[in-house]
Coordinates of C-alpha atoms and ligand atoms in Angstrom, one line a residue:
X1 CA 114.1 79.6 95.6
X2 CA 110.5 78.2 95.6
X3 CA 107.9 79.8 93.2
X4 CA 104.0 79.7 93.1
X5 CA 101.8 81.5 90.6
X6 CA 98.5 82.6 91.4
X7 CA 96.6 82.1 88.6
X8 CA 94.1 84.9 88.5
X9 CA 93.8 87.6 86.0
X10 CA 96.5 89.2 85.6
X11 CA 98.5 86.3 87.4
X12 CA 101.5 87.0 89.7
X13 CA 104.3 85.2 91.3
X14 CA 105.2 84.3 95.0
X15 CA 108.8 83.7 95.4
X16 CA 110.2 82.3 98.6
X17 CA 113.8 82.0 99.6
X18 CA 115.9 82.5 102.8
X19 CA 117.7 85.9 102.2
X20 CA 115.4 87.0 99.4
X21 CA 115.2 90.4 100.7
X22 CA 118.7 90.7 99.4
X23 CA 117.5 90.0 96.0
X24 CA 114.3 92.0 95.8
X25 CA 115.9 94.7 93.7
X26 CA 116.7 92.3 90.9
X27 CA 113.0 90.6 91.3
X28 CA 111.5 94.0 91.4
X29 CA 113.4 95.2 88.8
X30 CA 112.4 92.0 86.2
X31 CA 108.6 93.1 86.8
X32 CA 109.7 96.1 84.4
X33 CA 111.8 94.0 82.2
X34 CA 114.9 95.3 83.7
X35 CA 114.1 99.0 82.9
X36 CA 112.1 100.6 85.9
X37 CA 111.6 104.2 86.3
X38 CA 108.7 104.0 88.9
X39 CA 109.4 106.1 92.0
X40 CA 109.1 103.4 94.8
X41 CA 107.7 104.1 97.9
X42 CA 108.5 101.8 100.9
X43 CA 105.6 101.6 103.3
X44 CA 106.2 100.0 106.7
X45 CA 105.5 100.4 110.2
X46 CA 108.0 101.8 112.8
X47 CA 109.0 98.2 114.1
X48 CA 109.4 96.2 110.9
X49 CA 111.1 99.2 109.1
X50 CA 113.9 99.6 111.9
X51 CA 114.8 95.9 111.8
X52 CA 114.3 95.4 107.6
X53 CA 114.0 98.8 105.6
X54 CA 117.7 99.2 105.0
X55 CA 118.2 95.6 103.5
X56 CA 115.4 96.4 101.1
X57 CA 116.5 100.0 100.2
X58 CA 120.2 98.7 100.0
X59 CA 118.9 95.7 97.3
X60 CA 117.1 98.1 95.4
X61 CA 120.2 100.6 95.2
X62 CA 122.3 97.5 94.0
X63 CA 120.0 97.5 90.8
X64 CA 120.0 101.5 90.5
X65 CA 116.3 101.7 91.9
X66 CA 115.8 104.7 94.3
X67 CA 113.3 104.1 97.1
X68 CA 111.9 106.5 99.9
X69 CA 110.7 105.0 103.2
X70 CA 107.0 106.0 104.7
X71 CA 106.1 104.5 108.0
X72 CA 103.0 104.3 110.3
X73 CA 102.9 103.1 113.9
X74 CA 103.0 99.7 114.3
X75 CA 99.7 97.8 115.3
X76 CA 96.1 97.4 114.1
X77 CA 95.1 101.0 114.8
X78 CA 97.2 101.9 111.7
X79 CA 94.7 100.2 109.4
X80 CA 92.6 103.6 109.6
X81 CA 91.2 106.5 107.4
X82 CA 93.5 108.8 109.3
X83 CA 96.6 106.7 108.5
X84 CA 95.5 106.2 104.7
X85 CA 95.0 110.0 104.4
X86 CA 98.5 110.7 105.9
X87 CA 100.4 108.4 103.6
X88 CA 98.4 109.5 100.4
X89 CA 99.1 113.2 101.1
X90 CA 102.8 112.5 101.6
X91 CA 103.1 110.5 98.5
X92 CA 101.5 112.9 96.5
X93 CA 103.5 115.9 98.0
X94 CA 106.5 113.7 97.3
X95 CA 105.7 113.5 93.6
X96 CA 104.4 110.0 93.4
X97 CA 101.8 109.4 90.3
X98 CA 100.2 106.9 88.3
X99 CA 103.7 105.6 87.2
X100 CA 104.6 104.8 90.8
X101 CA 105.2 101.7 92.9
X102 CA 104.3 100.7 96.3
X103 CA 106.2 98.0 98.3
X104 CA 104.3 96.6 101.7
X105 CA 107.1 95.7 104.1
X106 CA 105.4 94.3 107.0
X107 CA 102.6 92.2 108.5
X108 CA 99.1 91.9 107.7
X109 CA 98.4 95.4 108.8
X110 CA 100.9 97.0 106.5
X111 CA 100.2 94.6 103.7
X112 CA 96.1 95.3 104.2
X113 CA 96.8 99.4 104.5
X114 CA 99.4 99.8 101.8
X115 CA 97.6 97.4 99.0
X116 CA 94.4 99.4 99.7
X117 CA 96.3 102.8 99.2
X118 CA 97.8 101.1 96.2
X119 CA 94.2 100.4 95.2
X120 CA 92.9 103.8 95.1
X121 CA 96.0 105.9 94.6
X122 CA 95.4 107.5 91.4
X123 CA 92.9 105.0 90.8
X124 CA 95.2 102.1 91.3
X125 CA 98.9 101.4 91.0
X126 CA 101.1 98.3 91.2
X127 CA 102.3 97.1 94.7
X128 CA 104.5 94.4 95.8
X129 CA 104.3 92.4 99.1
X130 CA 107.2 91.5 101.4
X131 CA 105.5 90.2 104.2
X132 CA 107.6 89.8 107.4
X133 CA 105.0 88.0 110.0
X134 CA 103.7 84.0 109.7
X135 CA 100.1 85.1 109.2
X136 CA 101.2 87.7 106.5
X137 CA 103.7 84.8 104.8
X138 CA 100.9 82.3 104.9
X139 CA 98.0 84.1 104.3
X140 CA 97.4 87.9 103.9
X141 CA 100.1 88.6 101.4
X142 CA 98.2 86.3 98.6
X143 CA 94.6 86.8 97.6
X144 CA 94.2 90.4 97.1
X145 CA 92.2 91.4 100.3
X146 CA 93.3 94.9 101.0
X147 CA 91.5 97.3 103.4
X148 CA 91.3 99.4 106.3
X149 CA 89.3 99.2 109.9
X150 CA 86.4 101.7 110.7
X151 CA 85.0 102.1 114.3
X152 CA 82.1 99.9 113.2
X153 CA 84.1 96.9 112.5
X154 CA 87.0 95.4 110.9
X155 CA 88.1 95.3 107.2
X156 CA 84.5 97.0 106.5
X157 CA 86.3 99.5 103.7
X158 CA 88.5 97.9 101.3
X159 CA 89.1 96.5 97.6
X160 CA 90.3 93.6 95.9
X161 CA 93.9 94.4 94.5
X162 CA 95.9 91.7 93.6
X163 CA 100.0 92.7 94.2
X164 CA 102.4 92.3 91.3
X165 CA 104.6 90.2 93.1
X166 CA 105.1 88.6 96.6
X167 CA 108.8 88.0 98.1
X168 CA 108.6 85.6 101.3
X169 CA 111.9 85.6 103.2
X170 CA 111.6 83.3 106.4
X171 CA 114.7 85.0 107.7
X172 CA 112.8 88.0 108.4
X173 CA 110.9 86.2 111.1
X174 CA 113.8 85.9 113.5
X175 CA 113.2 89.6 114.6
X176 CA 109.5 88.8 115.5
X177 CA 108.5 88.6 119.1
X178 CA 107.9 84.8 120.1
X179 CA 104.2 85.4 120.9
X180 CA 103.3 87.0 117.4
X181 CA 105.7 84.2 116.0
X182 CA 103.6 81.4 117.7
X183 CA 99.9 82.7 117.2
X184 CA 100.7 82.6 113.4
X185 CA 100.6 79.0 113.6
X186 CA 96.9 79.1 114.3
X187 CA 96.5 80.2 110.7
X188 CA 98.8 77.2 109.3
X189 CA 97.1 74.4 111.3
X190 CA 93.8 76.0 110.1
X191 CA 95.3 75.3 106.6
X192 CA 96.7 71.9 107.7
X193 CA 93.1 70.9 108.7
X194 CA 91.5 72.0 105.5
X195 CA 93.7 70.8 103.0
X196 CA 96.8 69.1 104.2
X197 CA 97.0 66.4 106.9
X198 CA 100.4 65.7 106.4
X199 CA 101.6 69.0 107.2
X200 CA 100.4 68.5 110.8
X201 CA 103.4 65.8 111.0
X202 CA 105.9 68.1 109.7
X203 CA 104.6 70.6 111.9
X204 CA 105.1 68.7 115.0
X205 CA 108.8 68.2 113.9
X206 CA 109.5 72.3 114.2
X207 CA 111.1 73.6 117.1
X208 CA 108.8 76.5 118.0
X209 CA 111.5 78.5 120.0
X210 CA 114.0 78.6 117.1
X211 CA 111.7 80.2 114.7
X212 CA 112.6 77.6 112.2
X213 CA 109.6 77.2 109.9
X214 CA 111.0 76.4 106.2
X215 CA 110.7 77.6 103.0
X216 CA 108.7 74.3 102.1
X217 CA 106.4 74.8 104.8
X218 CA 105.6 78.2 103.7
X219 CA 105.2 77.4 100.1
X220 CA 102.6 74.5 101.2
X221 CA 100.6 77.2 102.9
X222 CA 100.8 79.5 100.1
X223 CA 100.0 77.0 97.6
X224 CA 96.6 75.9 99.8
X225 CA 95.6 79.8 99.7
X226 CA 96.4 80.1 96.3
X227 CA 94.0 77.2 95.1
X228 CA 91.2 78.4 97.3
X229 CA 91.7 81.9 96.0
X230 CA 91.8 80.9 92.4
X231 CA 88.6 78.6 92.9
X232 CA 86.7 81.7 94.6
X233 CA 88.6 84.9 93.7
X234 CA 85.7 87.2 95.2
X235 CA 84.6 85.2 97.6
X236 CA 81.0 84.4 96.0
X237 CA 81.1 80.7 95.3
X238 CA 81.7 79.5 99.1
X239 CA 85.1 77.8 98.7
X240 CA 86.9 80.9 100.2
X241 CA 84.8 80.5 103.3
X242 CA 86.8 77.2 104.0
X243 CA 89.7 79.9 105.1
X244 CA 87.2 80.8 108.1
X245 CA 87.4 77.3 109.7
X246 CA 87.8 78.1 113.6
X247 CA 87.0 81.9 113.0
X248 CA 83.4 81.9 113.6
X249 CA 83.5 81.2 117.3
X250 CA 87.3 82.5 117.0
X251 CA 85.8 85.8 116.4
X252 CA 83.3 86.0 118.7
X253 CA 86.2 85.3 121.8
X254 CA 88.2 88.1 120.2
X255 CA 85.3 90.6 120.0
X256 CA 84.3 89.6 123.7
X257 CA 87.7 90.7 125.1
X258 CA 89.2 94.1 125.7
X259 CA 91.2 94.8 122.7
X260 CA 94.3 92.9 122.2
X261 CA 94.0 90.8 125.4
X262 CA 94.2 87.6 122.9
X263 CA 96.1 88.0 119.7
X264 CA 94.2 86.9 116.8
X265 CA 95.6 83.6 116.3
X266 CA 95.6 83.0 120.0
X267 CA 91.5 83.5 119.9
X268 CA 91.2 81.3 116.4
X269 CA 93.2 78.6 118.2
X270 CA 90.2 78.2 120.7
X271 CA 87.8 78.5 118.1
X272 CA 89.5 75.5 115.9
X273 CA 89.1 73.4 118.9
X274 CA 85.1 74.4 119.1
X275 CA 84.9 74.0 115.3
X276 CA 86.9 70.5 115.8
X277 CA 84.3 69.4 118.4
X278 CA 81.4 70.6 116.2
X279 CA 82.9 68.6 113.3
X280 CA 83.0 65.5 115.7
X281 CA 79.3 65.8 116.7
X282 CA 77.8 66.7 113.2
X283 CA 80.0 66.0 110.3
X284 CA 81.6 62.8 111.4
X285 CA 85.2 63.8 111.9
X286 CA 87.0 61.1 113.8
X287 CA 88.0 62.2 117.4
X288 CA 91.6 61.1 116.6
X289 CA 91.9 63.4 113.7
X290 CA 90.7 66.2 115.7
X291 CA 93.2 65.2 118.7
X292 CA 96.0 65.4 116.1
X293 CA 95.0 69.0 115.1
X294 CA 94.8 69.8 119.0
X295 CA 98.0 68.5 119.5
X296 CA 100.0 70.9 116.9
X297 CA 98.2 73.8 118.7
X298 CA 99.5 72.7 121.9
X299 CA 103.0 72.3 120.3
X300 CA 102.7 75.9 119.2
X301 CA 102.1 76.9 122.9
X302 CA 98.5 77.9 121.9
X303 CA 96.0 77.4 124.7
X304 CA 92.7 75.9 123.4
X305 CA 90.8 76.7 126.6
X306 CA 88.6 80.0 127.0
X307 CA 90.2 82.5 129.1
X308 CA 89.0 82.8 132.9
X309 CA 87.5 86.4 132.1
X310 CA 85.1 84.5 129.5
X311 CA 84.3 81.6 131.5
X312 CA 81.0 82.8 133.3
X313 CA 77.4 82.7 131.9
X314 CA 77.5 86.7 131.1
X315 CA 80.3 86.4 128.9
X316 CA 78.9 83.3 127.0
X317 CA 75.9 85.1 126.4
X318 CA 77.7 88.1 124.9
X319 CA 79.9 85.8 122.5
X320 CA 76.7 84.3 121.3
X321 CA 75.5 87.7 120.8
X322 CA 78.7 88.7 119.1
X323 CA 78.2 85.7 117.0
X324 CA 74.6 87.0 115.9
X325 CA 76.5 89.9 114.4
X326 CA 78.8 87.8 112.3
X327 CA 78.7 88.1 108.6
X328 CA 78.9 84.6 108.4
X329 CA 75.0 84.6 109.6
X330 CA 73.0 84.2 106.7
X331 CA 69.0 84.8 106.8
X332 CA 68.9 83.7 110.6
X333 CA 71.2 80.5 110.0
X334 CA 74.8 80.2 110.4
X335 CA 77.0 78.7 107.7
X336 CA 79.6 76.9 109.7
X337 CA 82.7 75.3 108.2
X338 CA 83.1 72.0 109.7
X339 CA 85.3 68.9 108.6
X340 CA 84.3 65.7 107.7
X341 CA 87.8 64.5 107.7
X342 CA 91.2 66.3 107.3
X343 CA 91.4 67.8 104.5
X344 CA 87.6 67.7 103.8
X345 CA 85.9 70.8 104.7
X346 CA 82.1 71.2 104.1
X347 CA 80.0 74.5 104.5
X348 CA 77.2 73.2 106.8
X349 CA 73.9 74.8 108.0
X350 CA 73.3 72.1 110.6
X351 CA 74.8 74.0 113.4
X352 CA 72.2 75.4 115.5
X353 CA 72.6 77.9 118.1
X354 CA 72.0 75.4 121.0
X355 CA 75.1 73.1 119.2
X356 CA 77.2 76.2 119.6
X357 CA 76.5 76.9 123.3
X358 CA 77.4 73.6 123.4
X359 CA 80.8 73.9 121.7
X360 CA 81.7 77.1 123.8
X361 CA 80.7 74.8 127.0
X362 CA 83.3 72.3 125.5
X363 CA 86.0 74.8 125.2
X364 CA 85.2 76.0 128.8
X365 CA 87.6 73.4 130.1
Ligands
LIG1 N1 94.1 90.4 103.6 C1 93.9 89.2 104.0 O1 93.6 88.3 103.1 C2 94.2 89.2 105.4 C3 94.3 87.8 106.0 C4 94.6 87.5 107.3 C5 94.8 88.7 108.0 N2 94.8 89.9 107.6 C6 95.0 91.0 108.5 O2 96.4 91.2 108.8 C7 96.3 91.6 110.1 C8 97.3 91.0 111.0 O3 98.4 91.0 110.5 P1 99.9 90.3 111.4 O4 99.5 89.2 112.3 O5 100.7 90.0 110.5 O6 100.2 91.6 112.2 P2 100.7 93.2 112.4 O7 101.2 93.4 111.0 O8 100.1 94.2 113.2 O9 102.2 92.5 113.0 C9 102.4 92.1 114.2 C10 103.3 93.0 115.0 O10 104.4 92.3 114.7 C11 105.6 93.6 114.3 N3 106.2 92.7 113.3 C12 105.9 92.2 112.1 N4 106.9 91.6 111.3 C13 107.9 91.7 112.1 C14 109.2 91.5 112.1 N5 109.8 90.7 111.1 N6 110.0 91.3 113.3 C15 109.9 92.2 114.3 N7 108.3 92.8 114.4 C16 107.5 92.5 113.2 C17 104.7 94.7 113.8 O11 105.1 95.6 114.1 C18 103.5 94.4 114.6 O12 103.6 95.2 115.8 C19 95.0 92.0 110.4 O13 94.6 93.3 110.4 C20 94.0 91.1 109.7 O14 92.9 91.7 109.6 C21 94.7 90.3 106.3
LIG2 ZN1 92.4 84.4 110.8

């Protein structure tokens, strides 16, 4: 088993191993010095729970822990006030209180929603993350950001609430749809670009169709996220902004398309190509390094060309408008994450709207 400590206050452990879900009970019991009397709510979505909730509840049972399953529909729409309200009522009616424990079993949607519920339920109860997608296993399960969406935007309502424990089992990924598995690698490539050039070669040696991501690669990613979160826990000093590499233009692409047409990672892959091009123009990134990153995106079947639907002047103008609303715009200037080299990100204000227009033209072909 691999283990990464997240050094915030209070600190917590991320444990990674194949088959770890079958040992979840032991690890959760150990949080309570072997004497857990908490009522345990497993919160999951309907898809993930059908595959994996039984294994989790069996493993809790093996150490004498009883749990109850609460599910929400699969998908982003469940990160909502209404699902939060439904879950809160269900838990209160079932007798959950401040001594209870929440386990989030699912992707980033379940982690963010269940984590936010745990943050505010009886003013805050502990929770454990058992992430089941690439995105959640390399990114969202660590860092303490929880929340829901509103009609005005994503993740606008939330809280910082760190889990007590994160259990990562790559075997859970076998049941993921291929498209969802592959899109997660946009975030992995982002981590490699900003912090670990060597990981790019390892990624190229994987066989995407066999979903063979290793514990070592997941551990590397958690370490990268952990070090950035530790340096800038509440996103105040700027370091955490490096995690937005590829996201400024990526978000604008995502927001300019009908919901769900591109998955988040698919839009970010295109955003990464734009950010690499800007880095070559503005911050001295070597073209050969940019090409290396692009080859890994291609290896994971992530297209880096703007979809046809956006490849016209009206749509490009709309994307620029979406950018202007992006929270990364500060005092009329955009704070853009660029690379000076692989592993050397910088937060730059040297990127003008004209530069961004050119970057968008670059991703049009
Ligand atoms: N808190 C953070 O720091 C942070 C960071 C990144 C992303 N996020 C959030 O994460 C969310 C996206 O997370 P996601 O990409 O994991 O999406 P998701 O949770 O919606 O999961 C994607 C789909 O895969 C299904 N699924 C999940 N695991 C499965 C498995 N093992 N087998 C079969 N099907 C499975 C789900 O039911 C869903 O339909 C977004 O809401 C985003 O805002 C949060
Ligand atoms: Zn992202």
